[in-house]
Coordinates of N, CA and C in Angstrom, one line a residue:
X271 N 14.1 -2.5 14.8 CA 13.0 -2.7 14.0 C 12.9 -2.1 12.4
X272 N 12.0 -2.9 12.1 CA 11.8 -2.7 10.2 C 10.5 -1.9 10.2
X273 N 10.6 -0.6 9.9 CA 9.5 0.2 9.7 C 8.8 -0.2 8.6
X274 N 9.3 -0.3 7.8 CA 9.0 -0.7 6.1 C 8.1 -2.1 6.3
X275 N 8.6 -2.9 6.8 CA 7.8 -4.1 7.2 C 6.5 -3.9 7.9
X276 N 6.8 -3.2 8.9 CA 5.5 -2.8 9.9 C 4.7 -2.0 9.0
X277 N 4.9 -1.1 8.1 CA 4.0 -0.4 7.4 C 3.5 -1.2 6.1
X278 N 4.5 -1.9 5.5 CA 3.8 -2.8 4.6 C 2.5 -4.0 5.1
X279 N 3.0 -4.5 6.2 CA 1.9 -5.3 7.0 C 0.6 -4.4 7.4
X280 N 0.5 -3.3 7.7 CA -0.4 -2.2 8.4 C -1.2 -1.8 6.9
X281 N -0.7 -1.5 5.8 CA -1.6 -1.3 4.5 C -2.0 -2.7 4.4
X282 N -1.4 -3.8 4.2 CA -2.1 -4.8 3.6 C -3.4 -5.3 4.7
X283 N -3.1 -5.0 5.9 CA -4.2 -5.4 6.9 C -5.5 -4.6 6.6
X284 N -5.0 -3.4 6.5 CA -6.0 -2.1 6.6 C -6.8 -2.2 5.1
X285 N -6.2 -2.7 4.2 CA -6.8 -2.9 2.9 C -7.7 -4.0 2.8
X286 N -7.1 -5.1 3.5 CA -7.8 -6.5 3.3 C -9.2 -6.4 4.0
X287 N -8.8 -5.7 5.4 CA -10.1 -5.7 6.3 C -11.3 -4.9 5.9
X288 N -10.7 -3.5 4.8 CA -11.7 -2.6 4.5 C -12.2 -3.4 3.4
X289 N -11.8 -4.1 2.6 CA -12.2 -5.0 1.4 C -13.4 -6.0 1.8
X290 N -13.0 -6.8 2.7 CA -13.8 -7.7 3.4 C -15.1 -7.2 4.1
X291 N -14.8 -6.0 4.8 CA -16.2 -5.2 5.3 C -16.9 -4.6 4.7
X292 N -16.3 -4.1 3.4 CA -17.0 -3.4 2.4 C -17.8 -4.7 1.3
X293 N -17.3 -5.6 1.2 CA -17.9 -6.7 0.4 C -19.3 -7.2 1.3
X294 N -18.7 -7.6 2.6 CA -20.0 -8.1 3.4 C -21.2 -7.0 3.4
X295 N -21.0 -5.9 3.7 CA -21.8 -4.9 3.6 C -22.6 -4.8 2.2
X296 N -21.9 -4.9 1.1 CA -22.6 -5.0 -0.1 C -23.5 -5.9 -0.3
X297 N -22.7 -7.2 -0.4 CA -23.6 -8.5 -0.8 C -24.3 -9.2 0.1
X298 N -23.9 -9.0 1.7 CA -24.8 -9.5 2.5 C -25.5 -8.8 3.3
X299 N -25.8 -7.6 2.9 CA -26.5 -6.2 3.4 C -26.3 -6.5 4.8
X300 N -25.1 -6.5 5.2 CA -24.8 -6.3 6.8 C -24.2 -4.9 7.0
X301 N -24.3 -4.5 8.2 CA -23.8 -3.3 8.9 C -22.4 -3.2 9.7
X302 N -21.6 -3.8 8.8 CA -20.4 -4.2 9.9 C -19.3 -2.6 9.7
X303 N -18.0 -2.7 10.6 CA -17.5 -1.7 10.7 C -17.6 -1.2 11.9
X304 N -16.4 -0.8 12.5 CA -16.2 -0.3 13.7 C -15.0 0.3 13.8
X305 N -14.4 1.1 15.1 CA -13.1 1.7 15.4 C -12.1 0.7 15.3
X306 N -12.5 -0.6 15.9 CA -11.7 -1.7 15.9 C -10.9 -2.0 14.9
X307 N -11.7 -1.7 13.6 CA -11.2 -2.3 12.0 C -10.0 -1.2 11.8
X308 N -10.0 0.0 12.5 CA -8.8 0.9 12.5 C -7.3 0.5 13.2
X309 N -8.0 -0.2 14.3 CA -7.0 -0.5 15.0 C -6.2 -2.0 14.8
X310 N -7.1 -2.5 14.3 CA -6.3 -4.1 13.9 C -4.8 -4.1 13.3
X311 N -4.8 -3.2 11.9 CA -3.7 -3.1 11.3 C -2.2 -2.8 12.1
X312 N -2.6 -2.2 13.3 CA -1.4 -1.5 13.8 C -1.2 -2.9 15.0
X313 N -2.3 -3.2 15.5 CA -1.8 -4.4 16.4 C -1.5 -5.6 15.8
X314 N -1.6 -5.9 14.3 CA -1.2 -7.2 13.8 C 0.0 -6.8 13.7
X315 N 0.5 -5.6 13.0 CA 2.0 -5.2 12.6 C 2.8 -5.1 13.7
X316 N 2.5 -4.6 14.8 CA 3.3 -4.6 15.8 C 3.7 -5.9 16.6
X317 N 2.7 -6.9 16.7 CA 2.7 -8.4 17.2 C 3.8 -9.2 16.3
X318 N 3.9 -8.8 14.9 CA 4.5 -9.6 14.0 C 6.0 -8.7 14.2
X319 N 5.9 -7.6 14.4 CA 7.4 -7.0 14.2 C 8.0 -7.4 15.6
X320 N 7.2 -7.5 16.7 CA 7.9 -8.0 18.0 C 8.7 -9.2 17.9
X321 N 8.0 -10.3 16.9 CA 8.2 -11.5 17.0 C 9.5 -11.7 15.9
X322 N 9.5 -10.7 15.1 CA 10.6 -10.6 14.2 C 11.9 -10.2 14.7
X323 N 11.8 -9.2 15.8 CA 12.8 -8.6 16.6 C 13.5 -9.7 17.3
X324 N 12.8 -10.5 17.8 CA 13.4 -11.5 18.9 C 14.1 -12.6 17.8
X325 N 13.6 -12.9 16.6 CA 14.0 -13.6 15.4 C 15.4 -13.0 15.2
X326 N 15.5 -12.0 14.9 CA 16.6 -11.2 14.0 C 17.7 -10.9 15.4
X327 N 17.8 -10.6 16.6 CA 18.1 -10.1 17.6 C 18.5 -11.1 18.3
X328 N 17.8 -12.0 18.4 CA 17.7 -13.2 19.4 C 17.9 -12.8 21.1
X329 N 17.0 -11.6 21.3 CA 16.8 -11.2 22.3 C 15.5 -10.2 22.7
X330 N 15.1 -10.0 23.6 CA 13.7 -9.0 24.1 C 14.4 -7.7 23.7
X331 N 13.4 -6.6 23.3 CA 13.6 -5.5 23.1 C 13.8 -4.7 24.6
X332 N 14.5 -3.9 24.7 CA 14.9 -3.1 26.1 C 13.7 -2.0 26.1
X333 N 13.3 -1.5 27.2 CA 12.4 -0.7 27.2 C 12.5 0.5 26.5
X334 N 13.4 1.1 26.4 CA 13.8 2.3 25.5 C 13.5 1.6 23.9
X335 N 14.1 0.7 23.4 CA 13.8 0.3 22.3 C 12.5 0.0 22.0
X336 N 11.5 -0.3 23.0 CA 10.1 -0.8 22.7 C 9.4 0.7 22.5
X337 N 9.8 1.5 23.5 CA 9.0 3.0 23.3 C 9.4 3.7 22.1
X338 N 10.5 3.6 21.7 CA 10.9 4.4 20.6 C 10.0 3.7 19.2
X339 N 10.2 2.4 19.6 CA 9.5 1.8 18.2 C 7.9 2.1 18.3
X340 N 7.2 2.1 19.6 CA 5.9 2.6 19.7 C 5.8 3.9 19.2
X341 N 6.5 4.9 19.5 CA 6.4 6.3 18.9 C 6.6 6.5 17.6
X342 N 7.7 5.9 16.9 CA 7.7 5.9 15.4 C 6.7 5.1 14.8
X343 N 6.2 4.1 15.1 CA 5.3 3.3 14.5 C 3.9 3.8 14.7
X344 N 3.8 4.9 15.7 CA 2.4 5.5 15.9 C 2.4 6.7 14.7
X345 N 3.5 7.4 14.6 CA 3.8 8.3 13.6 C 3.4 7.7 12.3
X346 N 4.0 6.5 11.9 CA 4.0 5.9 10.9 C 2.5 5.2 10.7
X347 N 1.8 5.0 11.6 CA 0.3 4.6 11.4 C -0.4 5.8 11.2
X348 N -0.7 6.7 11.8 CA -1.2 7.6 11.6 C -1.2 8.2 10.5
X349 N 0.1 8.4 9.8 CA 0.7 9.2 8.4 C -0.1 7.9 7.6
X350 N -0.2 6.7 7.8 CA -0.7 5.8 6.6 C -2.0 5.7 6.6
X351 N -3.0 5.7 7.7 CA -4.3 5.8 7.6 C -4.9 7.2 7.4
X352 N -4.1 8.3 7.2 CA -4.4 9.5 6.4 C -4.4 9.4 5.3
X353 N -3.5 8.5 4.7 CA -3.1 8.5 3.1 C -4.1 7.5 2.7
X354 N -4.5 6.5 3.5 CA -5.5 5.6 3.0 C -6.8 6.2 3.0
X355 N -7.0 6.8 4.0 CA -8.2 7.7 4.0 C -8.5 8.7 2.6
X356 N -7.6 9.2 2.5 CA -8.0 9.9 1.2 C -7.6 9.3 0.1
X357 N -7.0 8.1 0.1 CA -7.2 7.1 -1.2 C -8.2 6.6 -1.4
X358 N -9.0 6.3 0.0 CA -10.0 5.3 -0.2 C -11.2 6.4 -0.6
X359 N -11.2 7.7 -0.4 CA -12.3 8.5 -0.9 C -12.5 8.8 -2.3
X360 N -11.0 8.3 -3.0 CA -11.2 8.6 -4.3 C -11.5 7.2 -5.2
X361 N -11.1 6.2 -4.6 CA -11.4 4.9 -5.1 C -12.8 4.6 -4.7
X362 N -13.6 4.7 -3.7 CA -14.9 4.7 -3.2 C -15.4 6.1 -2.4
X363 N -15.9 6.7 -3.7 CA -16.4 7.9 -3.1 C -17.4 7.9 -2.0
X364 N -18.2 6.9 -2.1 CA -19.4 6.8 -1.2 C -19.0 6.5 0.1
X365 N -17.8 6.0 0.1 CA -16.8 5.6 1.6 C -16.8 6.9 2.1
X366 N -16.6 8.0 1.5 CA -16.3 9.1 2.1 C -17.4 9.9 3.3
X367 N -18.5 9.4 2.7 CA -19.9 9.7 3.8 C -19.8 9.3 4.8
X368 N -19.4 8.0 5.3 CA -19.5 7.5 6.1 C -18.2 7.9 7.2
X369 N -17.4 8.9 6.6 CA -16.3 9.3 7.8 C -17.1 9.9 8.9
X370 N -16.2 9.9 9.7 CA -16.7 10.2 11.3 C -16.6 12.2 11.2
X371 N -15.8 12.7 10.7 CA -15.7 13.8 10.8 C -14.9 14.4 9.5
X372 N -15.3 15.2 9.1 CA -14.3 15.9 7.7 C -13.3 16.4 8.2
X373 N -12.2 16.1 7.2 CA -10.6 16.5 7.4 C -10.4 17.9 7.6
X374 N -9.9 18.0 8.3 CA -9.4 19.6 9.2 C -10.3 20.1 10.0
X375 N -11.2 19.5 10.3 CA -12.2 20.2 11.0 C -11.7 19.5 12.4
X376 N -12.3 20.6 13.7 CA -12.1 20.2 14.9 C -12.3 18.7 15.6
X377 N -13.4 18.2 15.0 CA -13.8 16.7 15.5 C -12.6 16.0 14.8
X378 N -12.3 16.1 13.6 CA -11.3 15.4 12.7 C -9.9 15.6 14.0
X379 N -9.5 16.6 14.3 CA -8.1 16.5 15.2 C -8.3 15.8 16.4
X380 N -9.3 16.1 17.0 CA -9.8 15.3 18.1 C -9.5 13.8 18.0
X381 N -10.2 13.2 17.1 CA -10.2 11.9 16.7 C -9.1 11.3 16.3
X382 N -8.2 12.3 15.8 CA -6.7 12.0 15.3 C -5.9 12.0 16.5
X383 N -6.0 13.0 17.5 CA -5.3 12.9 18.8 C -5.8 11.7 19.7
X384 N -6.9 11.3 20.0 CA -7.5 10.0 20.4 C -6.9 8.7 19.6
X385 N -6.6 8.7 18.2 CA -6.3 7.5 17.8 C -4.8 7.4 18.0
X386 N -3.9 8.6 18.1 CA -2.5 8.6 18.1 C -2.2 7.8 19.9
X387 N -3.1 8.3 20.7 CA -2.9 7.8 22.0 C -3.1 6.4 21.9
X388 N -4.2 6.0 21.3 CA -4.4 4.2 21.3 C -3.8 3.5 20.6
X389 N -3.1 4.2 19.2 CA -2.0 3.5 18.6 C -0.6 3.2 19.3
X390 N -0.4 4.3 20.2 CA 1.0 4.3 20.8 C 0.8 3.5 21.7
X391 N -0.3 3.1 22.7 CA -0.3 1.9 23.4 C -0.4 0.8 23.1
X392 N -1.3 0.8 22.2 CA -1.4 -0.9 21.2 C 0.0 -0.9 20.6
X393 N 0.6 -0.3 19.7 CA 2.0 -0.5 19.4 C 3.0 -1.1 20.4
X394 N 3.0 -0.4 21.4 CA 3.9 -0.9 22.5 C 3.7 -2.3 23.5
X395 N 2.3 -2.1 23.8 CA 1.7 -3.7 24.1 C 2.1 -4.8 23.0
X396 N 1.6 -4.7 21.9 CA 1.6 -5.8 20.9 C 3.0 -6.0 20.6
X397 N 4.2 -5.1 20.3 CA 5.1 -5.5 20.3 C 5.9 -6.2 21.5
X398 N 5.5 -5.8 22.4 CA 6.0 -7.0 23.6 C 5.3 -8.2 23.5
X399 N 3.9 -8.2 23.5 CA 3.6 -9.4 23.3 C 4.1 -10.3 22.1
X400 N 4.3 -9.8 21.0 CA 4.7 -10.7 20.0 C 6.3 -11.0 20.4
X401 N 7.2 -10.1 20.9 CA 8.5 -11.0 21.5 C 8.2 -11.6 22.8
X402 N 7.5 -11.7 23.5 CA 7.2 -12.7 24.7 C 6.9 -14.2 23.9
X403 N 5.9 -13.7 23.0 CA 5.4 -15.4 22.3 C 6.5 -15.8 21.6
X404 N 7.3 -15.0 21.0 CA 8.5 -15.6 20.0 C 9.4 -16.2 21.3
X405 N 9.7 -15.4 22.2 CA 10.8 -16.1 23.1 C 10.3 -17.8 23.7
X406 N 9.0 -17.3 24.1 CA 8.2 -18.5 24.9 C 8.1 -19.7 24.0
X407 N 7.8 -19.4 22.6 CA 8.0 -20.5 21.3 C 9.4 -21.1 21.5
X408 N 10.4 -20.2 21.5 CA 11.7 -20.7 20.9 C 12.2 -21.5 22.2
X409 N 11.8 -21.5 23.7 CA 12.1 -21.9 24.8 C 11.4 -23.2 25.0
X410 N 10.4 -23.5 24.4 CA 9.6 -24.4 24.5 C 10.0 -25.9 23.8
X411 N 10.5 -26.8 24.6 CA 10.6 -27.9 24.1 C 9.9 -28.6 23.1
X412 N 10.6 -29.2 21.7 CA 9.7 -29.5 20.8 C 8.9 -30.7 21.1
X413 N 7.7 -30.9 20.9 CA 6.9 -31.7 21.0 C 6.8 -33.0 19.9
X414 N 7.6 -32.9 19.2 CA 7.7 -34.1 18.0 C 8.8 -35.3 18.5

């Protein structure tokens, strides 16, 4: 598994989705934004990593490889999320007012724990989904 690629995709999707939501909220007077916005980067990165694994290795990841990826990718996703949150506070100070819980407080740690469990399960699920999709695509006869 390529954790640098996973991290790059995670950061790119996180920043892009935040910019889109910020722009729509600013220019269209919309009230967009949800916890799904925090989960999408991990889902997309794990899905693409599953596809890349099958392309590179020419096989499905076994169960221990998939869970190992999910654990390490979850640690990476949580770390990147914290770094991006601190970075966003300096780039867009008004955005920090929308934070669910101040950093270091008990609600912060509870939300971080819940996020870790959700990231773990979604990383595992979407890695497998991406791998299965790639295997299906490769096994499908060409329609041309």
